[in-house]
Every structure is written in structure tokens, then in C-alpha cells.
Coordinates of C-alpha atoms in Angstrom, one line a residue:
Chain C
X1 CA 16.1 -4.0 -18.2
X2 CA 16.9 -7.4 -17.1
X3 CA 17.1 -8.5 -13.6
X4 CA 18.6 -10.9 -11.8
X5 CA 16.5 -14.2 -10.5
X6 CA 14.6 -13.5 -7.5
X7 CA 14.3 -17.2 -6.0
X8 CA 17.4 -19.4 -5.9
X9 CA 16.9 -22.8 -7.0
X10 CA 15.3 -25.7 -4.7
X11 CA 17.7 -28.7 -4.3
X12 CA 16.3 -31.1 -7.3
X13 CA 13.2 -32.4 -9.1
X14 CA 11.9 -35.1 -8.5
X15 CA 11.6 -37.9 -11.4
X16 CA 7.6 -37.5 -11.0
X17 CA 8.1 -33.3 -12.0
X18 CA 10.6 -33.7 -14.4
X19 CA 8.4 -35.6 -16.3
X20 CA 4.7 -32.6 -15.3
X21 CA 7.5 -30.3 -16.4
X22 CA 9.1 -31.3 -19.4
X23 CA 7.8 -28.4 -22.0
X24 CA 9.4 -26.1 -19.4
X25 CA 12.7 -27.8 -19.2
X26 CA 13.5 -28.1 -22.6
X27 CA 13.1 -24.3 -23.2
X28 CA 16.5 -23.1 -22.8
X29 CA 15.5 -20.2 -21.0
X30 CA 13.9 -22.1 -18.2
X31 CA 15.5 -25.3 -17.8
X32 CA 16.3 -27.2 -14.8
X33 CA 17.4 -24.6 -12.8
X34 CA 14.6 -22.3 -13.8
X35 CA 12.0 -25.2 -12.9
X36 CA 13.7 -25.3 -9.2
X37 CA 13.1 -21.7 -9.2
X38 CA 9.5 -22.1 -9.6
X39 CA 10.0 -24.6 -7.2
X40 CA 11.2 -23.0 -4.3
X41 CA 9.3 -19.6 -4.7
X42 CA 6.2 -18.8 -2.8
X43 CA 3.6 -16.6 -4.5
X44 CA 1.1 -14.9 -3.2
X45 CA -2.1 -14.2 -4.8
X46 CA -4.4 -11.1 -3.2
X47 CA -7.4 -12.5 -4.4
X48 CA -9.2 -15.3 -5.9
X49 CA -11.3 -13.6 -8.5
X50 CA -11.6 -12.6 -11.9
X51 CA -7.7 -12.0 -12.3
X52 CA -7.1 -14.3 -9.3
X53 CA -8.6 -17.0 -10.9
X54 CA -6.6 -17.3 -14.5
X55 CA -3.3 -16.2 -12.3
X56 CA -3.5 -19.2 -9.9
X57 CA -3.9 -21.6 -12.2
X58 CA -1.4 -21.2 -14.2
X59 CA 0.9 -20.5 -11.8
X60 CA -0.2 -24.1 -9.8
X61 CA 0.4 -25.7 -13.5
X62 CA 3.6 -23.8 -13.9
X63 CA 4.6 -25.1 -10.3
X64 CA 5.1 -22.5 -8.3
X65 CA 5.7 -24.2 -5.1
X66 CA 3.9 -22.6 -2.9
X67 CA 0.7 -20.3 -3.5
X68 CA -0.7 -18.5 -0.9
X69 CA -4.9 -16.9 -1.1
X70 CA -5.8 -13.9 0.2
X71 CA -9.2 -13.8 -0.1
X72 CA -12.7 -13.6 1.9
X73 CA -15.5 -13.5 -0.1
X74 CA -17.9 -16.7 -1.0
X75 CA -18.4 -17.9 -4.1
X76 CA -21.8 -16.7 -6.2
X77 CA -23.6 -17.7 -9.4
X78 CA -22.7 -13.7 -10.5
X79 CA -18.6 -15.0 -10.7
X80 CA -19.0 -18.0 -12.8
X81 CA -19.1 -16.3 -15.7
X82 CA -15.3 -15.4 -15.5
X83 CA -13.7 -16.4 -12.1
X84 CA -12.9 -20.0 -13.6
X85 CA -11.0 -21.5 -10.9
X86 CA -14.4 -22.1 -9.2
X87 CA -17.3 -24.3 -10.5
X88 CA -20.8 -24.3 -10.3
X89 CA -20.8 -26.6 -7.0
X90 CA -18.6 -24.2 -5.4
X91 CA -21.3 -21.8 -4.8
X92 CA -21.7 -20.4 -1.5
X93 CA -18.4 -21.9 -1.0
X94 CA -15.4 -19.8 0.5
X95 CA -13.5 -19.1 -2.6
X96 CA -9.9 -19.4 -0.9
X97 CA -11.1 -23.3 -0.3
X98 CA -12.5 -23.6 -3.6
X99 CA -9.9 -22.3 -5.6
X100 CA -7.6 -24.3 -3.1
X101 CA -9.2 -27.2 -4.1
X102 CA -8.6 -26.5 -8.0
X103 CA -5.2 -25.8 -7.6
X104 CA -4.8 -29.2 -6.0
X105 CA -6.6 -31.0 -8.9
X106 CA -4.5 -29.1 -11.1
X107 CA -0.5 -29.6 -10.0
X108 CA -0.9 -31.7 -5.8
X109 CA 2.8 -30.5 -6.1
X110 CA 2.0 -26.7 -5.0
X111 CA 2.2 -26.3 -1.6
X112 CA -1.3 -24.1 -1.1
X113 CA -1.4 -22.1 2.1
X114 CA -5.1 -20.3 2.4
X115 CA -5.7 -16.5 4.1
X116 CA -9.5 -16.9 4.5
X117 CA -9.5 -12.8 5.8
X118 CA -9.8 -9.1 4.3
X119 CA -6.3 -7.9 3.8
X120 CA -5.8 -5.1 6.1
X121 CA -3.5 -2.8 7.6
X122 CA -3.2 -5.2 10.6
X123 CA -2.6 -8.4 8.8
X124 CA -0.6 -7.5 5.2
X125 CA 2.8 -7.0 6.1
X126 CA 2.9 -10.4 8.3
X127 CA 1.1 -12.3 5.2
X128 CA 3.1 -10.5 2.4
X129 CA 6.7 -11.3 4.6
X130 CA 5.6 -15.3 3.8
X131 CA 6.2 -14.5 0.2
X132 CA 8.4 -13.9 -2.4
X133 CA 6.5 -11.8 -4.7
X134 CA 2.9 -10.6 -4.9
X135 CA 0.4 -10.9 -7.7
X136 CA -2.5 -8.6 -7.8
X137 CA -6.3 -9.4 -8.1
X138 CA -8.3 -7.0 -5.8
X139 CA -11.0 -4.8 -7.4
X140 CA -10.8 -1.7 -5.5
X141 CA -9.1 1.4 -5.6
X142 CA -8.4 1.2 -1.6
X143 CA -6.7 -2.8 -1.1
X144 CA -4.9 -1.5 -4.1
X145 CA -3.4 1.3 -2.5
X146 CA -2.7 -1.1 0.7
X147 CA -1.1 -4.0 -1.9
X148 CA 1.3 -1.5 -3.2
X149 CA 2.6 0.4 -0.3
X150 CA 2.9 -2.5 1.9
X151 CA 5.0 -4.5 -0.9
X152 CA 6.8 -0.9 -1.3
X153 CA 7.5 -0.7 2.7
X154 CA 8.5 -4.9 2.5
X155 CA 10.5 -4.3 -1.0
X156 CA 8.5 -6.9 -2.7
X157 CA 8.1 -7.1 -6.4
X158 CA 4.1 -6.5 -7.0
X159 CA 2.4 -7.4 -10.3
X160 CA -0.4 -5.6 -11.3
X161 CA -3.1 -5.8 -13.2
X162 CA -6.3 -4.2 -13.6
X163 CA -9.4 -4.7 -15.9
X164 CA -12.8 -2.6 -17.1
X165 CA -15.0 -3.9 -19.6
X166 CA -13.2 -4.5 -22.0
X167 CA -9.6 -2.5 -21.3
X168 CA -7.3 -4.0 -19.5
X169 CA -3.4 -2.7 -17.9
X170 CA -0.7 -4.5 -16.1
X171 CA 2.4 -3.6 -15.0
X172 CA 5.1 -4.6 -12.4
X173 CA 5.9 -2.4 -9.6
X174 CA 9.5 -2.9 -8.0
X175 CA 10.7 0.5 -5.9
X176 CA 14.0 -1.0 -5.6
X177 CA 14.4 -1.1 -9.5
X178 CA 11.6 1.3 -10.8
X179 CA 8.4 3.3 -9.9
X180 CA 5.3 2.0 -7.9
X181 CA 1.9 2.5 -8.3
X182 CA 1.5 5.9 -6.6
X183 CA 4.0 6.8 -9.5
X184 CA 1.8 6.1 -12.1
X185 CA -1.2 6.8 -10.5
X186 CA -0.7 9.1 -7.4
X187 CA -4.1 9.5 -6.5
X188 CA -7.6 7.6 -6.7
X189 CA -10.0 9.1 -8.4
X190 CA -12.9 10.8 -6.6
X191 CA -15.6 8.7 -5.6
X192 CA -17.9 8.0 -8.3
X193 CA -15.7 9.3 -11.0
X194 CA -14.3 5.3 -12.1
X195 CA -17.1 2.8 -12.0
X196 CA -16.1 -0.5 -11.0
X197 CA -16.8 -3.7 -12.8
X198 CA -19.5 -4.5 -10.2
X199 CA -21.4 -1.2 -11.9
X200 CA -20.0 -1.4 -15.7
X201 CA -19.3 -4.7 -16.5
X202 CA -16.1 -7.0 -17.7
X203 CA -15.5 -9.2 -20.3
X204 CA -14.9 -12.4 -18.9
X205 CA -12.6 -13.6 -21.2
X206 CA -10.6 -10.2 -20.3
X207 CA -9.5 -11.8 -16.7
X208 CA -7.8 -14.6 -18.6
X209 CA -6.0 -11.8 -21.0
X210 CA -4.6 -9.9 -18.6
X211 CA -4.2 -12.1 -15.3
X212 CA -1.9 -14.3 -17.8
X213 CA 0.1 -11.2 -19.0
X214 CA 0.4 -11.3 -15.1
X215 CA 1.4 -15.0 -14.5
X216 CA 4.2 -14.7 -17.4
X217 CA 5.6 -11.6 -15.4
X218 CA 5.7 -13.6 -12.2
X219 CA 7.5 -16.7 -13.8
X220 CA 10.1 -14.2 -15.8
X221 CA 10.6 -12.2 -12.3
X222 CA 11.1 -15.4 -10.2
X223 CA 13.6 -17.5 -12.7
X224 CA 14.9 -14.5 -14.0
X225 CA 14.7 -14.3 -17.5
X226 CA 13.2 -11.8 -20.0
X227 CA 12.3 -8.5 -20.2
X228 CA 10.2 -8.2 -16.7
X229 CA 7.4 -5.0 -17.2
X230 CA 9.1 -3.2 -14.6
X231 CA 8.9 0.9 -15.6
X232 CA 6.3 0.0 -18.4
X233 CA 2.8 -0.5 -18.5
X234 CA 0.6 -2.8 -20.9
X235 CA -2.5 -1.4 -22.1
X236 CA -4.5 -3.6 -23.5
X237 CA -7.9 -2.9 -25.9
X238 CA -9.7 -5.9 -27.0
X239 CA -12.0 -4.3 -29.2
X240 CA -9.6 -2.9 -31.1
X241 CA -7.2 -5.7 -30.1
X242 CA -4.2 -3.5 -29.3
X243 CA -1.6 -3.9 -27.1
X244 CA 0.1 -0.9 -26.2
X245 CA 3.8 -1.1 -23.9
X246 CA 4.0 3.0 -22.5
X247 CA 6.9 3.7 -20.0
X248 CA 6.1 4.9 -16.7
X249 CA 8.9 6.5 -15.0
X250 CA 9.7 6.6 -11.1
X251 CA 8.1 9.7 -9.9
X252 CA 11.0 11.5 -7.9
X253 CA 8.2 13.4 -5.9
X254 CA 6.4 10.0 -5.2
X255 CA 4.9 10.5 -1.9
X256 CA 6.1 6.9 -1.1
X257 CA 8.9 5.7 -3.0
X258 CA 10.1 9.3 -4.1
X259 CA 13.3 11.1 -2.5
X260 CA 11.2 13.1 0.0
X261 CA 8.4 10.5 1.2
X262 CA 5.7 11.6 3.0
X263 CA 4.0 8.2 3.5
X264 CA 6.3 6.2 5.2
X265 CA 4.1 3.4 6.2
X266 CA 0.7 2.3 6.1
X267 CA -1.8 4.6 6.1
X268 CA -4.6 4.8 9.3
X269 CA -7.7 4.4 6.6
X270 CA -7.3 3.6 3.0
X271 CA -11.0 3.5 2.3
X272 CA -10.8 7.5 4.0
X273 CA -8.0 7.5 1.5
X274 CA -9.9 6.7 -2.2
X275 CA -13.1 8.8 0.0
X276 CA -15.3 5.8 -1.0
X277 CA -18.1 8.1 -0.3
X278 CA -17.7 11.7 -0.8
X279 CA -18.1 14.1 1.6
X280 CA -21.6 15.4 0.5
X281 CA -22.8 12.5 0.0
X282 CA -22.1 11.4 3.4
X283 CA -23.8 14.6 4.6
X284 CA -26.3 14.1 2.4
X285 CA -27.6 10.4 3.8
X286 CA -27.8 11.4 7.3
X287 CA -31.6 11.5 8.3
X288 CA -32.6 10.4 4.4
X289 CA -31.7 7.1 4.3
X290 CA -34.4 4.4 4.4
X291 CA -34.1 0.5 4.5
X292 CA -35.7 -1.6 1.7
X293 CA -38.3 -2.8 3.6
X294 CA -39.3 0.7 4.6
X295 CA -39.9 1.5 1.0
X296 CA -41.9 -1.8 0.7
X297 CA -44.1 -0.5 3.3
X298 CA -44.2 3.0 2.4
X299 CA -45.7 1.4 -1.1
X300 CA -48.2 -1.0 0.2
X301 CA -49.5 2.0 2.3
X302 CA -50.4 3.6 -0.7
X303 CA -47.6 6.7 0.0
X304 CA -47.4 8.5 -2.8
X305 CA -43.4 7.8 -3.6
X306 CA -41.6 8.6 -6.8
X307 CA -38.8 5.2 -7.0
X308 CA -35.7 6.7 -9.1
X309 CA -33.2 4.0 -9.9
X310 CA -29.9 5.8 -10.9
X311 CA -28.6 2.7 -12.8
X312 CA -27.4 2.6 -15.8
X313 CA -30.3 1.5 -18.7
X314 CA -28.4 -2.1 -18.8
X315 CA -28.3 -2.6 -15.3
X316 CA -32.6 -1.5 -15.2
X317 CA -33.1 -4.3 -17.4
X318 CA -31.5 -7.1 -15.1
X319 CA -33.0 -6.3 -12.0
X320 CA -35.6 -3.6 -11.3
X321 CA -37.5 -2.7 -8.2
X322 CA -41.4 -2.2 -9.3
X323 CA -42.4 0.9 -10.0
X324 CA -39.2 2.5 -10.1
X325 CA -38.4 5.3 -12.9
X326 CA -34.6 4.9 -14.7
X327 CA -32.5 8.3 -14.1
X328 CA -29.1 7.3 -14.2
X329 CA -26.8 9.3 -11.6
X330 CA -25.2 11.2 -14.7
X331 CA -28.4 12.6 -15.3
X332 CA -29.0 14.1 -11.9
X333 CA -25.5 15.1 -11.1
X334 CA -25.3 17.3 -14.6
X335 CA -28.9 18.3 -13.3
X336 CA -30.6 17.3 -16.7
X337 CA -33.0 15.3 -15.3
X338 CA -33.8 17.5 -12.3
X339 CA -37.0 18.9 -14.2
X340 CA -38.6 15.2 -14.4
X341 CA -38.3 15.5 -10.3
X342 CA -41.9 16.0 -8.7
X343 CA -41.7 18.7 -6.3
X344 CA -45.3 16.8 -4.3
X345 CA -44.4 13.2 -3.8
X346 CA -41.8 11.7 -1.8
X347 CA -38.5 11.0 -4.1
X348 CA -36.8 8.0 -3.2
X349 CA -33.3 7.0 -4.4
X350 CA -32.0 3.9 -5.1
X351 CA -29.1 2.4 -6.7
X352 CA -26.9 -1.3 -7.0
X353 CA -25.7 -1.0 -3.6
X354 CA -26.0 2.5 -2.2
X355 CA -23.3 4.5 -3.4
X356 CA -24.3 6.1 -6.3
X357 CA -27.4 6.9 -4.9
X358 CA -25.9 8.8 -2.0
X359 CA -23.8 10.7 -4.8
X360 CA -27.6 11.6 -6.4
X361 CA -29.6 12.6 -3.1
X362 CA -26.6 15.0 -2.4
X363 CA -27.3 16.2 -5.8
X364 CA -31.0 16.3 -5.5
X365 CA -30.7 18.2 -1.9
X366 CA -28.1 20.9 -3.3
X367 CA -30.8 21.5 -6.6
X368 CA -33.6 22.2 -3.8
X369 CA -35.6 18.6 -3.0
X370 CA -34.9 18.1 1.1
X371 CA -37.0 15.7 1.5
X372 CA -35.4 13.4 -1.1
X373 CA -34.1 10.0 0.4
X374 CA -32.0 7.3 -0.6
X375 CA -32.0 3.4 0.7
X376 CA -29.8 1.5 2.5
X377 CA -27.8 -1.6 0.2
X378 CA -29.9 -0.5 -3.1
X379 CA -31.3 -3.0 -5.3
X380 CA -29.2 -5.5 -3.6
X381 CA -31.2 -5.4 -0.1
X382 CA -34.7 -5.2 -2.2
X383 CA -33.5 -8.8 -3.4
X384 CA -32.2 -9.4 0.3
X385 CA -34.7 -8.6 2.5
X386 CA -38.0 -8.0 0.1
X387 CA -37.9 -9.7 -2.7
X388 CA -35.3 -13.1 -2.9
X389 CA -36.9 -14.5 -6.3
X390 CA -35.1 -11.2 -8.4
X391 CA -31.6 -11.9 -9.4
X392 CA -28.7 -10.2 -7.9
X393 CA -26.1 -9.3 -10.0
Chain P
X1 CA -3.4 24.5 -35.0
X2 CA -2.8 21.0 -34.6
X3 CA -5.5 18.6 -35.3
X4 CA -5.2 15.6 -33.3
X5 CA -6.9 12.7 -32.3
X6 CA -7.6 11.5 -28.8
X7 CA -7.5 8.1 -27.6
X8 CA -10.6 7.5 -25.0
X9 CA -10.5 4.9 -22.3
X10 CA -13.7 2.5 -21.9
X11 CA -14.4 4.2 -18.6
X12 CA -14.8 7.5 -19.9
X13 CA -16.7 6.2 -23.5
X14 CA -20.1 7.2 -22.0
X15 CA -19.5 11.1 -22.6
X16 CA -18.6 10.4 -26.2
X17 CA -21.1 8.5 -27.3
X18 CA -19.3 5.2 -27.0
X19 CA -16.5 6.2 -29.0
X20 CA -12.7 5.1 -28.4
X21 CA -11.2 7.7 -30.4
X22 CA -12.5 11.4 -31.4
X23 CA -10.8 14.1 -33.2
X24 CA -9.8 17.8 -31.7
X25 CA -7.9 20.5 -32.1
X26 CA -5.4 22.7 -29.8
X27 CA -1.7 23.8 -30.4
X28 CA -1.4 22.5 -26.2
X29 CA -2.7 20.0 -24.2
X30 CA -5.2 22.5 -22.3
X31 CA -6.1 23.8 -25.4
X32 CA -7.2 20.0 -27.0
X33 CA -8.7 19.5 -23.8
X34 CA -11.1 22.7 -23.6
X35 CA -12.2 21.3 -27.5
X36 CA -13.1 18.3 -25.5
X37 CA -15.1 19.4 -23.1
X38 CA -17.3 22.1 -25.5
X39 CA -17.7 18.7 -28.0
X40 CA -17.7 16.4 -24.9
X41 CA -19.9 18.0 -21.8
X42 CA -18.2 16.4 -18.8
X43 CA -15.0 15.3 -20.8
X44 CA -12.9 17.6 -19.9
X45 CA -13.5 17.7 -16.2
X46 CA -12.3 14.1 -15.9
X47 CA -8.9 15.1 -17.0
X48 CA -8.9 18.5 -15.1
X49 CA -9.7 19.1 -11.8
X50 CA -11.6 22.2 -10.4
X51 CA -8.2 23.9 -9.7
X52 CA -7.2 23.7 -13.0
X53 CA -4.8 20.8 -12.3
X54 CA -4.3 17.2 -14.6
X55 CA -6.2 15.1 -12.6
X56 CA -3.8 12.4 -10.8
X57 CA -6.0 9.2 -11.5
X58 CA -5.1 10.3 -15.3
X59 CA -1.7 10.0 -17.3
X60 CA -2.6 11.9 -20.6
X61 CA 0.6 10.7 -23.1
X62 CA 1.1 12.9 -26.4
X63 CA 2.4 10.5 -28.8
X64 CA 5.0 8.5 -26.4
X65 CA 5.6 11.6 -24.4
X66 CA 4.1 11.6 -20.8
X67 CA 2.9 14.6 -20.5
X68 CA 3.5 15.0 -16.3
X69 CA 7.3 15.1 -17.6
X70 CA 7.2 18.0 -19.5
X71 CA 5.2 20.8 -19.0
X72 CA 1.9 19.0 -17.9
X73 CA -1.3 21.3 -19.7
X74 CA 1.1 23.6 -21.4
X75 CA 2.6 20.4 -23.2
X76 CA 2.5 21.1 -27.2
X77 CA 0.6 19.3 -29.3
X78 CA 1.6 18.8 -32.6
X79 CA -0.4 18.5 -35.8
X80 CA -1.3 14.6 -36.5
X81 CA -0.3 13.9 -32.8
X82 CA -2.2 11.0 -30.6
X83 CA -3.2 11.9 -27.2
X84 CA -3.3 8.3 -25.1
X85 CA -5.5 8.9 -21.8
X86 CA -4.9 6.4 -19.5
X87 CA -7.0 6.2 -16.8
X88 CA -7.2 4.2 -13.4
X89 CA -9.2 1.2 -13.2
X90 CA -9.6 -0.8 -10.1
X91 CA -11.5 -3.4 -11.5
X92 CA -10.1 -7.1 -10.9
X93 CA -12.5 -9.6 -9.5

């Protein structure tokens, strides 16, 4: 299915672009007037990260003309070794100025416009109205849900991409010409069932694979050329190094974009929504949750604590707290491991960041152990607030 | 009954040992997938919910056929077929 440009031409290049742009304008395809398509379109790019990073910088080189940033995180050492728009001096930098910045030094033609904030249910449909179309680079299940059914309610086209490891999928979702992403995927998983690359890992070279799959959408959607990935999905495997294009139709019962909605606009809570902590486990923390400095003084009293880390065995080997025993959440949850739990000592949980570990202690309190607890922020606040010579990862 | 082999996402490679690709058997998609999970402890209940459901994070393809288009569990599974799960991923930063 082809489809018709989606940005009409600006008035003319300049003699300064028509020279950047000259391998462009010499493809037939493209050409003048699909340069001043690029020209007059305004892309926005939901954040500056792994995908956000390879995505905005080709789209600056490709000149797009303006490029808008949603993003509100700083940068850190722990990005650098895919999010390539940013350098080593950009740490602790916002990374909506620093990739800014690289997009200037890259094409000064691009008209960058920076959303230093959280994308929200408050603020998304004013920023995505700016724009033409949006590109996708958010890492969680929830600002995905919010990307697609505000560019669903504002009938903007929405490429998407998303990456583990090393698998990677993109696809463009256009309601007006084919399904969205609650048609492919109506549902998040439950919480803990998906780890996200924060937990498993990414390639980094697998941002640049995919988040260009995505900037070659953008360019074919906005000067109208091609086959755009509308009602298809890439899948992409780079150990194998397959490619595979399946069809994904529009889901007639789609709760948004179907015949009989039932979400017809945003919702009140999309982190309620993907349940980014289950049930139990939110039970389960209430009353057993300690900080990391607690557990630091529980050990230098000389309480007699059992430290389980629920990590995974790569993640143990980066970063540990001392004295801490490896059970990976897997483990406790299939209740393998529950016969290596002491019934006399005082059990203490403790993942990355506190998620998983609230998944275990509900675990752990179903099998019998009440007095198990988890802490607060996981390895992450150890290195905060104990220990700030350990790496964080 | 068909023999097929099953196509396993990187996200769900821990239950099988770290492979991308294991053999089963099963003249329907339930069928395969209850060969998963007696081979595959914990397999099988990330493509099934506990009503009995395909889970709606997954799309579970036979071949090029999406199964969620014909008749979801109950969808046949011929001999020398590929069964594609595609799961979810949020991952992007």
C-alpha cells in the first residue's frame, strides 16, 4: 500500500541545501520536491535514547526541518554505550539539550524545538498537535500505550520501534490507513512477565538497526514514496540475522481504533494500566519494605540477616551488595529455591531497583516466610545512599 | 501428528535453555503448546493465560497465518509447520 505524501513541499532550497542535499536530490524518488518535504515537516521524537538517538540523527542529516525532543532524563555513563547522540562530556547533562546540541553540529538547518518533561496525559496531545508525525523511542510498556492512543485520538502517523537484547520490531501505526498498536498487541504483559532492557540487556549496535528501519519509515511517510510498513511488522533477529516482514491486520474489536471502541480517549493511569507492580506485590511490600541504609545498619549491628539478590547471575557479577546470596526471582516464584530459605534469620530481598523484589517477597510470604522484607530502590539506592564507589548500571 | 518447530523470542530464551528455536509436536496450536510447557516448565504459561486464553502481549503466527484470525488455540498445525511467537517488548532507550 502506497500512500500519498504527508507534508507538502516548503517554498525552495536554498543554494547552501541544495548543495548538503545533493545525494538526495539526484535519487529520482526524492528529488527536489521530496527534499522540501523534509523540509517543511516537523518530527517529533519521544525520546532521546537508545532508538532516539540513531533516529534523530539521521533525520537532522536527512533535514527534517524541524525536530522536536521529548525527553527528561539526564545523561549517564550506563547510555554511552549505545545512545550515540550524546558524548562522554554530556554526562549528567539533560539529554534533550545534549542531543540538541548534536543535531545542531550535525545539519544548523533543523529547526530543533526541546520538551525537557515526562510525556503525560496532561501534556501529549498539545506536544504531538506541533507535529507532523511521531517516531517512537520510549522503553516502557505504559508511555507506549500513551504514544499510541494519543497519536490514534490526534490521527497522527506513529512509528514504532522496539528492541530487547538482541531482537528487535518496528512497525508503523496509522488508524486512518491500518491497525495501531493495541491491534497488534492489545494488552501489556503482566508485570514481571517482559524484562526490560534496564534488567536483560541490548545490544548497542541494535538501537542503530532498528531506530534506522524507523528513520527510513519516517522519510518514506513524509515525502511519500515506497512501501511505508503500515499493517506489517519487521522482526528483526541479529543473531540469526533475519529479517522477518509479518502482516498485522486492524483488529475490528480494537478497543481503540476498532468499530465499537471502548477507549475513546486517554486513559486516567497508564502505569495502573501495564499494573507496573502487581497486585500482590503491592500487598506484599506494605510493612516489609526497608530502606538501604536500614539494611546497612541491621548488618553492622551484627543482625542475623540472610541478603537474597533476585538478579539475574550477570547482573550479580556487575554490582553486588556484600554478603548477599544470588536467587534469581525465577527461582522463588517457581518455588525452587524456597528450601535454600532459612526459616531463623531475617530474609531480606533485594533487587536492581525494587520491582522484582516485590514480585519475590509476595512469593516468599504466600510459601509461609512473613517476616521476609524487601528494600526500597534495590541495588540502585545501596550505591545511592551506602555505597557511591559501586557502579550503577 | 505434526512435528513442528517453534520459533522463541529472546525474552522468553531463559526457559529453554537459550535456545531460539525447539522442536514439538501437536496436530493444534494448544496441543504444540502443552508439548511446550511439559519440555519447557513455564513455557507454556507465557502464551496461555490462567483462563486458558492466548495471552494478548503474544501473536503466535503458524507459518504466515496469525493465529488470532482463525481459530486462536484450536488453529491446526500442520506437519513441518513454523510457529513464529512474537512477543511484546518495550525496550527502547
Amino acid at each position: 500500500m502506497s500512500l500519498p505524501p504527508l507534508v507538502e513541499p516548503a517554498e525552495s532550497l536554498s543554494v547552501d541545501e541544495v548543495r548538503r542535499y545533493s545525494r538526495h536530490l539526484i535519487i529520482p524518488d526524492v528529488g527536489v520536491t521530496g527534499q522540501k518535504r523534509l523540509k517543511n515537516a516537523k518530527v517529533l521524537c519521544v525520546g532521546a535514547g537508545g532508538l532516539g538517538s540513531p533516529a534523530l540523527m539521521y533525520l537532522a542529516a536527512a533535514g527534517v526541518g524541524t525536530l522536536g525532543i521529548v525527553e527528561f532524563d539526564v545523561v549517564d555513563e550506563s547510555n554511552l554505550q549505545r545512545q550515540i547522540i550524546h558524548g562522554q562530556s554530556d554526562v549528567g547533562r539533560p539529554k534533550a539539550e545534549s542531543a540538541a546540541a548534536s543535531i545542531r553540529e550535525i545539519n544548523p538547518y533543523v529547526n530543533v524545538v526541546i520538551h525537557n518533561t515526562a510525556l503525560d496525559r496532561d501534556n501529549v496531545k498539545e506536544i504531538f498537535a506541533q507535529y507532523d508525525l511521531i517516531v517512537d523511542g520510549t522503553d516502557n510498556f505504559a508511555t507506549r500505550y500513551l504514544v499510541n492512543d494519543a497519536a490514534v485520538l490526534l490521527g497522527k502517523p506513529y512509528v514504532w520501534g522496539s528492541i530487547y537484547r538482541f531482537d528487535g520490531q518496528a512497525s508503523v501505526f496509522w488508524a486512518e490507513h491500518g491497525p495501531c498498536y493495541r491491534c497488534l498487541y492489545p494488552e501489556p504483559p503482566p508485570p514481571g512477565m517482559v524484562p526490560s532492557c534496564a534488567e536483560g540487556g541490548v545490544l548497542g549496535v541494535l538501537c542503530a538497526s532498528i531506530g534506522s528501519i524507523q528513520v527510513t519509515e519516517a522519510i518514506k511517510l513524509l515525502a511519500g514514496v515506497g512501501e511505508p510498513l503500515v499493517g506489517s511488522l519487521m522482526v528483526y533477529d541479529a543473531l540469526e540475522m533475519t529479517y522477518r516482514k509479518i502482516k498485522v491486520r486492524k483488529d475490528p474489536n480494537c478497543a481503540l481504533c476498532g468499530e465499537n471502541p471502548t477507549v475513546t480517549d486517554l486513559l486516567e493511569d497508564y502505569e495502573d494500566f501495564c499494573g507496573n507492580v502487581s497486585t500482590e506485590a503491592a500487598d506484599a511490600v506494605v510493612g516489609s519494605t526497608i530502606t538501604a541504609r536500614e539494611l546497612k545498619d541491621w548488618q553492622d549491628a551484627g543482625k542475623d540477616v540472610f541478603v537474597v539478590d533476585v538478579r539475574e547471575p550477570a547482573e550479580f557479577e556487575i554490582v553486588r551488595i556484600p554478603g548477599s546470596v544470588l536467587i534469581p526471582k525465577g527461582d522463588i516464584l517457581s518455588g525452587e529455591a524456597l528450601s535454600r530459605m532459612p526459616q531463623d534469620k531475617q530474609i531480606v530481598l533485594h533487587c536492581k531497583s525494587g520491582v522484582r523484589s516485590a514480585e519475590a517477597l509476595a512469593a516468599l510470604k504466600s510459601a509461609g516466610f512473613k517476616d521476609a522484607v524487601h528494600v526500597q530502590g534495590g541495588v540502585l539506592a545501596w550505591i545511592k545512599t551506602v555505597d557511591p564507589s559501586l557502579p550503577a548500571y | 501428528m505434526g512435528a513442528v518447530t517453534v520459533k522463541v523470542p529472546t525474552s522468553m530464551r531463559h526457559l529453554t535453555g537459550g535456545s531460539g528455536q525447539v522442536p514439538a509436536d501437536g496436530d493444534t496450536l494448544r496441543a504444540v503448546i502443552g508439548k511446550l510447557e511439559a519440555n519447557y516448565p513455564g513455557l507454556g504459561a507465557r502464551l496461555v493465560d490462567e483462563s486458558g486464553a492466548l495471552r494478548r502481549f503474544v501473536n503466535v503466527y503458524v507459518d504466515d497465518i496469525d493465529v488470532r484470525y482463525e481459530q486462536s488455540l484450536d488453529t491446526p498445525t500442520p506437519d513441518g509447520s513454523t510457529l513464529w511467537v512474537i512477543s511484546a517488548v518495550a525496550g527502547g532507550s
